[in-house]
Structure formats: structure tokens, C-alpha cells
Coordinates of C-alpha atoms in Angstrom, one line a residue:
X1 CA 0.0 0.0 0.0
X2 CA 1.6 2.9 -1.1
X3 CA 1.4 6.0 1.1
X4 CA 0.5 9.5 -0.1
X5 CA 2.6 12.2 0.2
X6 CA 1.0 15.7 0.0
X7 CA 2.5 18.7 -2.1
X8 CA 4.4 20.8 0.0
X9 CA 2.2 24.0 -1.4
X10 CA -0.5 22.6 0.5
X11 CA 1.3 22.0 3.6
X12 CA 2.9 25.6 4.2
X13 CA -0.1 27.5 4.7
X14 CA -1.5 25.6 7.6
X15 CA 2.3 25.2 9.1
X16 CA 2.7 29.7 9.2
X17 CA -0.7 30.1 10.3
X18 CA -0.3 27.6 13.2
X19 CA 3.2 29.4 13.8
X20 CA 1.4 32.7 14.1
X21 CA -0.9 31.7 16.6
X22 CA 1.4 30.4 18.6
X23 CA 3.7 33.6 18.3
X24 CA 0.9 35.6 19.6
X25 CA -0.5 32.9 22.4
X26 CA 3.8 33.4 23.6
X27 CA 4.1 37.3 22.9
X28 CA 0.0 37.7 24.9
X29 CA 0.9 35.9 27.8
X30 CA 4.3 37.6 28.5
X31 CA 4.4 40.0 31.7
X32 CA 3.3 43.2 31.2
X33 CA 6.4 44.8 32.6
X34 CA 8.4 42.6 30.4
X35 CA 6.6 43.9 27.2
X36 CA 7.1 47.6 28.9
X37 CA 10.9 47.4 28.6
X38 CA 11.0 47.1 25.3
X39 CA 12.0 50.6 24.3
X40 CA 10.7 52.3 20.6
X41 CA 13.2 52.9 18.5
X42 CA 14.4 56.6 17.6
X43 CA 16.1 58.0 15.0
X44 CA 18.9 60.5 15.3
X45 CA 18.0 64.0 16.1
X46 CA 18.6 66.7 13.4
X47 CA 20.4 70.0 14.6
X48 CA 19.8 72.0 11.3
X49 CA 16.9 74.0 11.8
X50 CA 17.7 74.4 15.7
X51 CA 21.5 76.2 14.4
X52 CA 20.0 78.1 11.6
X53 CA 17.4 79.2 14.3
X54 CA 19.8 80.2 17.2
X55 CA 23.4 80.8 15.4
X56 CA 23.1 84.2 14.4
X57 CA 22.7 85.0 18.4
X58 CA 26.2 83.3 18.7
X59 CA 29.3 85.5 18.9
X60 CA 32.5 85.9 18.8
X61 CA 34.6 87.4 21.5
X62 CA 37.7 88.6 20.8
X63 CA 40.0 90.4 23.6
X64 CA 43.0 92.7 22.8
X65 CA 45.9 94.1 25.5
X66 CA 48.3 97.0 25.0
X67 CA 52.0 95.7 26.2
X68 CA 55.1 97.0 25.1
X69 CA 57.1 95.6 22.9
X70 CA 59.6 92.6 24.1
X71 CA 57.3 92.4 27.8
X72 CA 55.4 89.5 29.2
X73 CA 56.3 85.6 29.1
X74 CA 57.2 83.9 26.2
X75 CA 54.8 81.1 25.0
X76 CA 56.2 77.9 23.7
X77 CA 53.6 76.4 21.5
X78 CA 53.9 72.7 19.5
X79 CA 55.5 73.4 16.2
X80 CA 52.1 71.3 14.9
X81 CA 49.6 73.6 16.6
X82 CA 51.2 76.7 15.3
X83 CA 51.1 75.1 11.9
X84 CA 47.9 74.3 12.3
X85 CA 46.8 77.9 13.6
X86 CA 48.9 79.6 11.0
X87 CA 46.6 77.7 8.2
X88 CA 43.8 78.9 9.2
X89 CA 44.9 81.9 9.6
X90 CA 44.5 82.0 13.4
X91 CA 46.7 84.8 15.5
X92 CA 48.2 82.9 18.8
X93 CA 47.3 84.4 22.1
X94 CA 49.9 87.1 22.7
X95 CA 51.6 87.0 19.4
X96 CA 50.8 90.0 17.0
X97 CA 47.8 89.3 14.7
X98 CA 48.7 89.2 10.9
X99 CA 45.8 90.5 9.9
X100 CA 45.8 93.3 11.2
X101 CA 49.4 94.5 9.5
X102 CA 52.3 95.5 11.1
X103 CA 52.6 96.9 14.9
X104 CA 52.7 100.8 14.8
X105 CA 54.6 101.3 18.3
X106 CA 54.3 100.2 21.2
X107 CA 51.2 100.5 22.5
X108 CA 49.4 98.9 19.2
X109 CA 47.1 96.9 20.8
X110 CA 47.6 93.2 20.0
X111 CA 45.2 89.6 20.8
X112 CA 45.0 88.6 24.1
X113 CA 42.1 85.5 23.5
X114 CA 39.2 84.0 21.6
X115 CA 35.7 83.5 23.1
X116 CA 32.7 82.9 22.6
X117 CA 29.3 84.7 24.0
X118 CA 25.4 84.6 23.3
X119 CA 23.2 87.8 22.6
X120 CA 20.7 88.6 25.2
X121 CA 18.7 91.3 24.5
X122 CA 18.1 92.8 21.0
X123 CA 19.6 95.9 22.5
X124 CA 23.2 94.4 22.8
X125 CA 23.8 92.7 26.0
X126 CA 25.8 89.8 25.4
X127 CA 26.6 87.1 28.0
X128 CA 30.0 84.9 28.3
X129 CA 32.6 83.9 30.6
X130 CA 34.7 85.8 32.8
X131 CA 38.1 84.6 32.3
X132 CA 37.0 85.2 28.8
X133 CA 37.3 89.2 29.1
X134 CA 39.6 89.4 32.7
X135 CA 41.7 92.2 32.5
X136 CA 41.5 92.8 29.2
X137 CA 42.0 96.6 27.6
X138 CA 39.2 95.9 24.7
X139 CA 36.7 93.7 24.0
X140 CA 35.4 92.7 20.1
X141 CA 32.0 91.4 19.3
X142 CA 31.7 89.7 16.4
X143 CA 28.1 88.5 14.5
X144 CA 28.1 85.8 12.2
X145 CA 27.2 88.4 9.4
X146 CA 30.6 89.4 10.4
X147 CA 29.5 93.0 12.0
X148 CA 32.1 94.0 14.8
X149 CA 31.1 95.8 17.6
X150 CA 33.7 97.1 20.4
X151 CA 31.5 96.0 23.6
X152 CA 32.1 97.8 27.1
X153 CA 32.1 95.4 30.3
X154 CA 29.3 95.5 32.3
X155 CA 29.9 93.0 34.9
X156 CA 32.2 90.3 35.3
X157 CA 32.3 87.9 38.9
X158 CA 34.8 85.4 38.7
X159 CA 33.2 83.4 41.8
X160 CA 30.7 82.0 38.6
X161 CA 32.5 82.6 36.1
X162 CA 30.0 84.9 34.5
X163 CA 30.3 88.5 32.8
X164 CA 27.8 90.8 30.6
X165 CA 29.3 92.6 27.9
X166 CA 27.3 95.4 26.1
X167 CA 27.6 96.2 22.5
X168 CA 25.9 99.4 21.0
X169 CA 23.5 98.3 18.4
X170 CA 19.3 97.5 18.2
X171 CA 17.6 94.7 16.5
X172 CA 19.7 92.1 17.0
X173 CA 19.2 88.6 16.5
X174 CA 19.1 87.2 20.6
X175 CA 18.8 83.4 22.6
X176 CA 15.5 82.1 24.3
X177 CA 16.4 81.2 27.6
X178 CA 15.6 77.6 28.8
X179 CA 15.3 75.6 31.9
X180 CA 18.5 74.0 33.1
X181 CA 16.9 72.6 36.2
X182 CA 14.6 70.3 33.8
X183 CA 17.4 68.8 31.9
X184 CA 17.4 65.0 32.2
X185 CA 20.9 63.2 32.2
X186 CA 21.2 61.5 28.6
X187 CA 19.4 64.3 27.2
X188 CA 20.9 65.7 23.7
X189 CA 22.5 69.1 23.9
X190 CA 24.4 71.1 21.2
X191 CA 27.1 73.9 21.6
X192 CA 27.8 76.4 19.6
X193 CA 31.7 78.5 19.8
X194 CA 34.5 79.6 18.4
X195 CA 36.8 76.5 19.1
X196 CA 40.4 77.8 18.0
X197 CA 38.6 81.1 16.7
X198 CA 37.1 79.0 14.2
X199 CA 33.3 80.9 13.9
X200 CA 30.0 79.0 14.8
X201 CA 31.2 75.7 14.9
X202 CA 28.5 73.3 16.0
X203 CA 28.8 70.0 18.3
X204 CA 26.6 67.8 19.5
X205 CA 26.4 65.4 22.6
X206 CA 24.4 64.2 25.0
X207 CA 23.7 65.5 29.2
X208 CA 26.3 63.2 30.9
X209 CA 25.9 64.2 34.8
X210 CA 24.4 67.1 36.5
X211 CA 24.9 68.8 39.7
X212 CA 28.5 68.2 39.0
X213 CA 31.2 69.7 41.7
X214 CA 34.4 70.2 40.5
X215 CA 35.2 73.0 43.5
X216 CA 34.1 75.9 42.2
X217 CA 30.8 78.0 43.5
X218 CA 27.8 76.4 41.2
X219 CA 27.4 73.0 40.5
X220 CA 28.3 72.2 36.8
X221 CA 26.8 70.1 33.7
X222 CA 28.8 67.5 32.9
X223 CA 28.8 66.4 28.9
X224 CA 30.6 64.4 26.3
X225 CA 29.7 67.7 24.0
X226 CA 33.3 68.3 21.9
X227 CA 34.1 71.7 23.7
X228 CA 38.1 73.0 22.9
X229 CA 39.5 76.4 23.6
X230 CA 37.8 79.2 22.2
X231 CA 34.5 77.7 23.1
X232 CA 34.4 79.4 26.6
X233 CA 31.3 81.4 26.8
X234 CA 29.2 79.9 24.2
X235 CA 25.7 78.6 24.7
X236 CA 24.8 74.6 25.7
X237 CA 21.1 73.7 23.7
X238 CA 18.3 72.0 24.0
X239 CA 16.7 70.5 21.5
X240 CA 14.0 73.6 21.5
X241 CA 16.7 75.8 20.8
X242 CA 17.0 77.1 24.2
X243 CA 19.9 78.0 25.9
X244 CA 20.6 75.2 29.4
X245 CA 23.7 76.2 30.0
X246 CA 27.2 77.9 29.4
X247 CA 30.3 75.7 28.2
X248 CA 33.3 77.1 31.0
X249 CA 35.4 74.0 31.2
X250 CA 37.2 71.0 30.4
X251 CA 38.8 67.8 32.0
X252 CA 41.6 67.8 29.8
X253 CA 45.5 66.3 30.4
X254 CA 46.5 67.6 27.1
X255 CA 44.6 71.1 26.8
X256 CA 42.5 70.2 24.4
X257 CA 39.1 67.5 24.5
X258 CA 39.2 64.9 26.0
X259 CA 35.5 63.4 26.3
X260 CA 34.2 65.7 28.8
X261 CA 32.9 69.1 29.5
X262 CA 31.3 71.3 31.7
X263 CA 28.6 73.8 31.4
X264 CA 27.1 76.5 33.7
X265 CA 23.5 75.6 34.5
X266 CA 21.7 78.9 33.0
X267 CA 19.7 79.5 36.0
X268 CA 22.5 80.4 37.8
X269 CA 24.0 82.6 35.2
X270 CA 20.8 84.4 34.7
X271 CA 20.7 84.9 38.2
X272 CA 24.8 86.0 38.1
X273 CA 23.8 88.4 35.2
X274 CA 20.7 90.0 36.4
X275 CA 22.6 91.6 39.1
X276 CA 25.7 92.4 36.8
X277 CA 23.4 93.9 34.8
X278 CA 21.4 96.2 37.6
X279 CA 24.7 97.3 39.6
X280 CA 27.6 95.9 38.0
X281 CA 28.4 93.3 40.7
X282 CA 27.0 90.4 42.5
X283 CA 26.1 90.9 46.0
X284 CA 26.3 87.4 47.9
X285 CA 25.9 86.2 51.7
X286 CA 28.6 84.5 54.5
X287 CA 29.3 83.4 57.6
X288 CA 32.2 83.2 58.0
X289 CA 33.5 79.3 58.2
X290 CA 35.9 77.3 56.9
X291 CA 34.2 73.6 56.1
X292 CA 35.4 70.9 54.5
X293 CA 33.1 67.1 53.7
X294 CA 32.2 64.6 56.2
X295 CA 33.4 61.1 55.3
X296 CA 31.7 58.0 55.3
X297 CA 34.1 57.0 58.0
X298 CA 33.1 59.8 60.2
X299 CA 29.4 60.2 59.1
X300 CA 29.0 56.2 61.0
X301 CA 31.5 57.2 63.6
X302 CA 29.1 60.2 64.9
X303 CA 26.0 58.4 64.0
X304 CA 24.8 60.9 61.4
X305 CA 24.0 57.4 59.4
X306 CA 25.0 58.9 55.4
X307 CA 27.9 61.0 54.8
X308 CA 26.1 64.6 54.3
X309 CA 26.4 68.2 55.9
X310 CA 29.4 70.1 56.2
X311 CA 31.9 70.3 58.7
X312 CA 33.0 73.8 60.3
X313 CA 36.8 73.3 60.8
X314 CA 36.7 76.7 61.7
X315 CA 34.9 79.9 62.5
X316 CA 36.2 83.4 61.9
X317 CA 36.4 85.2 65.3
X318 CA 33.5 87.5 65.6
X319 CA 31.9 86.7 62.4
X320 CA 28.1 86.1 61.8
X321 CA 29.0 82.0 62.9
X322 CA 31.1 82.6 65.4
X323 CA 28.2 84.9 67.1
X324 CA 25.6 83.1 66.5
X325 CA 26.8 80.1 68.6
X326 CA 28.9 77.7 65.5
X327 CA 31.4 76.2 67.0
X328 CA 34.8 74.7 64.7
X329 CA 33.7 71.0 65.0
X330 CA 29.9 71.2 63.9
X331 CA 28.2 69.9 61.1
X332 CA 26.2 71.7 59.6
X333 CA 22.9 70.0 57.8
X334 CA 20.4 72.3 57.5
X335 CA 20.2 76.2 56.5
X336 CA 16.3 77.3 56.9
X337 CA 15.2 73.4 56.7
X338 CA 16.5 72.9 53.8
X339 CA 19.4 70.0 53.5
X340 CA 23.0 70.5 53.3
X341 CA 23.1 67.2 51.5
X342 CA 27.1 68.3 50.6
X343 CA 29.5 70.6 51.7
X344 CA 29.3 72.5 48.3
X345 CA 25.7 73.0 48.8
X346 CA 26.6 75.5 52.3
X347 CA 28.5 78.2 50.3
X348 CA 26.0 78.4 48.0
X349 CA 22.8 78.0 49.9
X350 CA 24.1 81.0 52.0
X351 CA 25.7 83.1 49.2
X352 CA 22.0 83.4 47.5
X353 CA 20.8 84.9 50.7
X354 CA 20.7 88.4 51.0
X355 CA 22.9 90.0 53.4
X356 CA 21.4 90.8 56.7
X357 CA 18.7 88.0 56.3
X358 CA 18.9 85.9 59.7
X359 CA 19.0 82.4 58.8
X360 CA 18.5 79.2 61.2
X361 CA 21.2 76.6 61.1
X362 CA 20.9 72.8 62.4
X363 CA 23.8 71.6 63.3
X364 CA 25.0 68.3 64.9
X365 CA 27.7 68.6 68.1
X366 CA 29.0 65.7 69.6
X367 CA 25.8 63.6 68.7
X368 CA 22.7 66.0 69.7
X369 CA 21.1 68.7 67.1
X370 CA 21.1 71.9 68.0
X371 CA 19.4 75.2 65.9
X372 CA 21.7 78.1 66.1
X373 CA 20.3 81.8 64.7
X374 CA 22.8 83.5 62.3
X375 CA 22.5 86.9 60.6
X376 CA 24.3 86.2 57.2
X377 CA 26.5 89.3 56.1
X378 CA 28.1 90.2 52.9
X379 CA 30.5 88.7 51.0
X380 CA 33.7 91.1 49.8
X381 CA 33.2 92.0 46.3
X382 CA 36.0 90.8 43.9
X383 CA 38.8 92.5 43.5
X384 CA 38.5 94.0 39.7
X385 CA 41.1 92.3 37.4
X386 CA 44.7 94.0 36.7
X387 CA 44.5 95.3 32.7
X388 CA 47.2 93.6 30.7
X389 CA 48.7 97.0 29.9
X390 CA 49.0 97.5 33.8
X391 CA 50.4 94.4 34.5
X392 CA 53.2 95.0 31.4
X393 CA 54.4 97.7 34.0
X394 CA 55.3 95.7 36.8
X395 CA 58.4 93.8 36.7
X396 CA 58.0 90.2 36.3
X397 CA 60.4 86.9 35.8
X398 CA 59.3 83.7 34.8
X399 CA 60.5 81.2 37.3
X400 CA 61.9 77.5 36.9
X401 CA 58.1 76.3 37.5
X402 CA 56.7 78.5 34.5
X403 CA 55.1 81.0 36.7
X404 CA 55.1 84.5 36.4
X405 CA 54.4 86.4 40.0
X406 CA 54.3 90.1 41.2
X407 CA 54.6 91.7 45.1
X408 CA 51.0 91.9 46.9
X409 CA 50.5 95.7 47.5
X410 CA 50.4 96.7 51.0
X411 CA 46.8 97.2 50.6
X412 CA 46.2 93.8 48.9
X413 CA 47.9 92.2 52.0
X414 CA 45.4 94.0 54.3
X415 CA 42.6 93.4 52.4
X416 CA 43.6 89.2 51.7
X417 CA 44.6 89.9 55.8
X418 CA 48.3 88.0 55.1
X419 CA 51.6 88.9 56.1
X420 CA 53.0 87.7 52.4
X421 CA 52.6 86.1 49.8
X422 CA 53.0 86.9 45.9
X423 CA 50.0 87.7 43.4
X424 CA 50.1 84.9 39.7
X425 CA 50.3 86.8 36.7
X426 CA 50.8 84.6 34.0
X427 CA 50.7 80.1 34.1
X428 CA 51.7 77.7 32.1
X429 CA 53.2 74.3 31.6
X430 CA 53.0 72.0 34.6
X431 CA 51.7 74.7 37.3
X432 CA 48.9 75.2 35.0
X433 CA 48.1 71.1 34.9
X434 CA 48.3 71.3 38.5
X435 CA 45.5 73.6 38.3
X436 CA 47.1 77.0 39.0
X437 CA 45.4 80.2 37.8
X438 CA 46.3 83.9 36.9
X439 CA 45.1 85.7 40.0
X440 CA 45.8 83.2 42.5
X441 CA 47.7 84.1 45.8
X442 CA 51.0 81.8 46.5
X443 CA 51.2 82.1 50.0
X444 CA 54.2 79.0 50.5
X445 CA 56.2 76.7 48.5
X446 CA 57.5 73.7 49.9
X447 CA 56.5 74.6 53.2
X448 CA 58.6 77.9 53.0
X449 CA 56.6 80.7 53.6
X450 CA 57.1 83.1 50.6
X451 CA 56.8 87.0 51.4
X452 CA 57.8 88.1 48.1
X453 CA 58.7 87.7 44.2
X454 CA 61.7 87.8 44.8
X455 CA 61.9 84.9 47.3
X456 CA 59.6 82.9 45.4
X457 CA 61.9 82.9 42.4
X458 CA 65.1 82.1 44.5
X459 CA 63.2 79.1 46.5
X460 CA 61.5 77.7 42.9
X461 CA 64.7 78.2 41.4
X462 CA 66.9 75.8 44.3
X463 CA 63.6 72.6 43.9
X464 CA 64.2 69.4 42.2
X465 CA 62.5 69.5 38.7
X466 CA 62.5 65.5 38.9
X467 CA 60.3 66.0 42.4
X468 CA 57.1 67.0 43.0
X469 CA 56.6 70.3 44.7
X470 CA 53.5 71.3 46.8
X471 CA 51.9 74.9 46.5
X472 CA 50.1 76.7 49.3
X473 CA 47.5 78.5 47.2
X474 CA 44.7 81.2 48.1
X475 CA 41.8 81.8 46.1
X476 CA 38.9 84.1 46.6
X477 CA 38.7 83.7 50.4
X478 CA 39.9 79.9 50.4
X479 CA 43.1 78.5 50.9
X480 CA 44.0 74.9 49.4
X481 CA 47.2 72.9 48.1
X482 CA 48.2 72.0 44.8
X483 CA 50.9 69.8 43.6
X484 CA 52.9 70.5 41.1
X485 CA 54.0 67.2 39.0
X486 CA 56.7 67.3 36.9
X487 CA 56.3 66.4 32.9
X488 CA 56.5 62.8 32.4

């Protein structure tokens, strides 16, 4: 009996349809929350219309000095980058710009730096960085339409970073301002600068932290966003165009990008620039401590339970602490209820309170909470920056750790309340890595306390260039130690 084998056209309909039922009986009885993590797919975001929208409200900053001829530090710059910059055409900080022809004496301005900034207002009010203008003797706008404006500084505070430059023009193209406490961390973001002086270059990235602390006075934006030189200033996007944040800084060992960046959050610089704008400085709050973080180690030891708070390892006789009852010892967890979840949350929490305000502070002493009553004064205003041309006057020397320093003023010692010390004028090489800034106070090197330039260029001159060398540093009103590594 011979068997009967059916066509395989016949059999293949039946087989997919009983495969598709029992595809969906699996896929229907899967757990709900098992079908919810299967994320939609996305395609790429396009930046196009966002940088033709917002680009023309993107400048850039160029800052000029008067110095006579043969003063100042040299620079040594790689034979590459110089190349590279003289290709495009590209003058080197503190090296006569080609294109603007030959020096006609000497006081012919010349380039100091390139920036970046964002228009405001249609009226000319253009935001940026600080250390973007500091002590410069002019200030250039320039438009993408390649208008130039020479812009007067209205503001600068270097506690932020932030300054307000104002150019003399109407009906300009300005930013919308966004909302940089609703940014979500893998968000995409896109920056807009003047990397290298190279005009309105666009990148792109994505939100990699927030609330950042690197040890400055506002808690940063972390990204993977390319930023380089020259893009100080510029404005961090949203994908609506609005402006989240200002690109400031870089983690870099090399000086240029190295995967991450750091932006301003713009509520803070529109905070910053609102009163640089009404009065021409920012007018914060203290109390006069010294603090410093509390461990894990110490946060179980004094059964706070999580390392938060801050810990007052001192409090300035007869300051608004010291008479209100804190103690060097205390942690400090609260300020008017609210949490001092780290210790870079106290400076800030009391320099946005307006001076004279009394404030309540919880603190924990030798394991019992107490709530002290504090009347929060005012913070000393910044010291305004030297000029370049001013600074050309003073005798300087560049010692053997490629630092240039200048005596402290009798009335700069009273007013920093030291005995010594010598005032950075210029950085470079490894004290710059070690994170050494112009403006910075050197108040000992290698535990020899320095009283003047002099000194501090005889002392740097006798160290070990193979050895690393420790720096007593003061800056603003706080006093840290950097190390200075040698090149490897």
C-alpha cells in the first residue's frame, strides 16, 4: 500500500498560520512589565533647523591688551599647533595678529584670547565667561554676518564665572532662555563656539551628569559635547533651541578635549547676570566658616548614618558664625530646613541669601542637634582684574616652575589679611596642569613661607625638577594645596 505524500504548497499555509498563533498565544501571555521594557526605537536627532534658528545669536569674543614691545612671558607652543593655527589663519594668544598688519609702536594693541558669547537682549547685551574678558583693555563682538562691535564690560564675577558685555547696536538677532533645572541626564544638547577662533562651529552630545562639583561656587553640567579652547562662553542647547547652559570648562590632560565638559547651569548665570546687569556686581551672603566634607568613615563614627552636611573646621572670630553660637567642629545639615546634603551645597545656599537676612542653622555637636540663629552678612566684592597693559608695567620673571608672580600691595595684604605672599600673573606648563590660575595668591612653596617675588623665584629656582613640589595657594577667600608634578 503505497502512502501518499501531499505537495508541499499545500502544507505551508496551515504550518505559518499555526506558527502565528502560537507567536501571539507566547508574545500575549508575556508579563506586562516585560513587554514595557522594550524601548521604541528613535532615529537620530537633526540639529539643522535648531543652528540656523539660534546661530546668528552666537558671537564671537575677541580680547585685545596694549603691552610693550619685548614684555610678558614667552609662549612655547607645539611646532604642529602653530602650523595648524597659522593655516587657518589663526593669531596665537599674545603674538601679533597678521591680519591686522604690522605693529605701529608700542602700544598697538595686540590679541589677548578668543571666546565665545550669546546675545541677550536685541539691544546688545551679550553674555560669556569671565576669564573670557579678565583684564583685558578691549573687548570685540563679532556676528556671524561678520558685523564688529567694540563691547564695554558691564559685569564680570569670577566666583561663577560669568560677565555681561554690552555692544551698542538695536535689533539684533538674541537666545530664548531655557530651563536647566529640567534637563534629564542623557538628554541631547548642542554647543555652539568659536573652538580655536574657528566661527560658529557646532557639536553635538548628549547630558552626561548634572549637579557636578568640580570645587568651584555652582554646580556644573557635565557632557561628552566636543568643547576646545575658544568655546568658553558659548551657549549649551536644548533640542527647543533654548539655551541650558554655558560651556566654561574642560577635564583635559593635554589642553584640548578629552570626552568631557562642563557647562554653567543657565539659572544660575541668569541669576549671576541680572545683578551684573542692575549694579555691576553680585552681592552674595557669608558666615564666615571654613568647612570641608564629612566622610563616610566619620558620618557612622558620629551616627549621622549617610555622609552629608558640612563640617566647620573653623569659624572666623566675631563673624556672623562665630556669634551666633557655631562652634569649629559642627556639622552643619540644614540652613532654613532645607538639607546640606554636601558641603558644596553650604556656600551656595548661603551666598544666594541676602545680606542681613537671619538664617537658622541645624547643626550636629557631639551627637545632639542643635538650631543656632545667624545673621548672614556680605560677601567682599572681587577684587577688579589688573588690565594687561598695567600688569606690562610691573616687573615680572618667569621662574623655573613656568610661573610668572608680582609683590602683593600693601593694601592687597590688608585686604587678603596675610603677612605675604605673591599675586600669579601669568601660568603655564605643569603649574597650569596642577590647576594654578592667573590671580591666584602663593602664600608657601614647599612649606617655606614666601613674602615676596623675589623669594619665590630664588626658593622655585633651588627645587628638584624631577620632584614634585607642593603649593600653598589662596583663592577668593579659600586656601587649598596643589601639587605640582613634573612632565613625564
Amino acid at each position: 500500500m503505497s502512502s501518499r505524500v501531499r505537495p508541499a504548497a499545500a502544507v505551508a499555509p496551515q504550518f505559518t498560520l499555526w506558527i502565528v498563533a502560537m507567536l501571539l498565544l507566547v508574545l500575549g501571555s508575556w508579563p506586562a512589565q516585560l513587554r514595557a521594557q522594550a524601548l521604541p526605537v528613535q532615529a537620530l536627532p537633526d540639529f539643522t533647523e535648531l543652528v540656523d534658528r539660534v546661530g546668528p545669536a552666537v558671537v564671537n569674543i575677541r580680547t585685545l591688551e596694549r603691552v610693550r614691545q619685548g614684555s610678558g612671558p614667552g609662549m612655547e607652543i607645539d611646532p604642529n599647533v602653530e602650523e595648524f593655527f597659522r593655516r587657518f589663519g589663526i593669531p596665537l594668544p599674545g603674538r601679533p595678529d597678521p591680519r591686522r598688519g604690522p605693529r605701529g609702536g608700542d602700544e598697538e594693541p595686540q590679541q589677548r584670547g578668543v571666546g565665545s558669547g550669546f546675545i541677550l537682549s536685541a539691544d546688545g547685551y551679550v553674555m560669556t565667561n569671565a576669564h573670557v574678558v579678565e583684564g583685558a583693555d578691549e573687548v570685540l563682538v563679532t556676528l556671524p554676518d561678520k558685523r564688529e562691535f567694540k563691547a564695554r564690560t558691564v559685569g564680570s564675577d569670577r566666583r561663577t564665572d560669568i560677565a555681561v558685555v554690552k555692544v551698542e547696536a538695536s535689533g539684533l538677532p538674541f537666545v530664548k532662555i531655557g530651563d536647566s533645572d529640567k534637563l534629564r541626564v542623557g538628554e541631547w544638547v548642542v554647543a555652539i563656539g568659536s573652538p580655536f577662533g574657528l566661527d560658529n562651529t557646532v557639536t553635538a552630545g548628549i547630558v552626561s551628569a548634572k549637579g557636578r562639583d568640580t570645587g568651584d561656587y555652582l554646580p556644573f553640567i557635565q557632557t561628552d559635547v566636543a568643547i576646545n579652547p575658544g568655546n568658553s562662553g558659548g551657549p549649551l542647547l536644548n533640542l527647543k533651541g533654548e539655551v541650558v547652559g554655558i560651556n566654561s570648562q574642560i577635564f583635559s590632560r593635554s589642553g584640548g578635549y578629552m570626552g568631557i565638559a562642563f557647562a554653567i547651569p543657565i539659572v544660575e548665570a541668569m541669576r549671576v547676570s541680572e545683578q551684573l546687569r542692575s549694579s555691576g556686581r553680585v552681592i552674595r551672603g557669608r558666615i564666615g566658616v571654613q568647612i570641608a566634607p564629612v566622610s563616610k568613615e566619620v558620618a557612622e563614627a558620629i551616627g549621622l548614618g549617610k555622609p552629608s552636611g558640612a563640617l566647620v573646621q573653623s569659624a572666623e572670630a566675631g563673624g556672623p558664625a562665630d556669634k551666633g553660637g557655631v562652634e569649629a567642629g559642627d556639622i552643619i545639615t540644614k540652613v532654613d530646613g532645607k538639607p546640606v546634603d554636601r558641603a558644596g551645597d553650604l556656600p551656595r545656599m548661603i551666598g544666594n541669601t541676602k545680606p542681613g537676612t537671619k538664617i537658622s542653622l541645624q547643626v550636629l555637636r557631639r551627637g545632639s542637634t542643635k538650631d543656632l540663629a545667624v545673621t548672614v552678612a556680605e560677601f567682599e566684592p572681587d577684587r577688579p582684574a589688573r588690565r594687561a597693559s598695567e600688569a606690562a608695567s610691573a616687573p615680572t620673571q618667569k621662574s623655573a616652575l613656568g610661573l610668572v608672580v608680582t609683590d602683593l600691595s600693601e593694601a592687597q595684604k590688608r585686604e587678603l589679611r596675610v603677612r605675604g605672599g605673591v599675586r600669579v600673573e601669568a601660568v603655564e606648563g605643569a603649574a597650569a596642569r596642577a590647576g594654578l590660575r592667573e590671580g591666584d595668591v602663593i602664600l608657601a612653596l614647599e612649606n617655606s613661607e614666601i613674602a615676596d617675588a623675589r623669594q619665590f623665584n630664588q626658593v622655585a629656582q633651588k627645587l628638584d625638577k624631577a620632584k614634585a613640589v607642593s603649593v600653598l595657594v589662596r583663592r577668593s577667600d579659600a586656601v587649598n594645596y596643589l601639587v605640582i608634578r613634573p612632565a613625564r
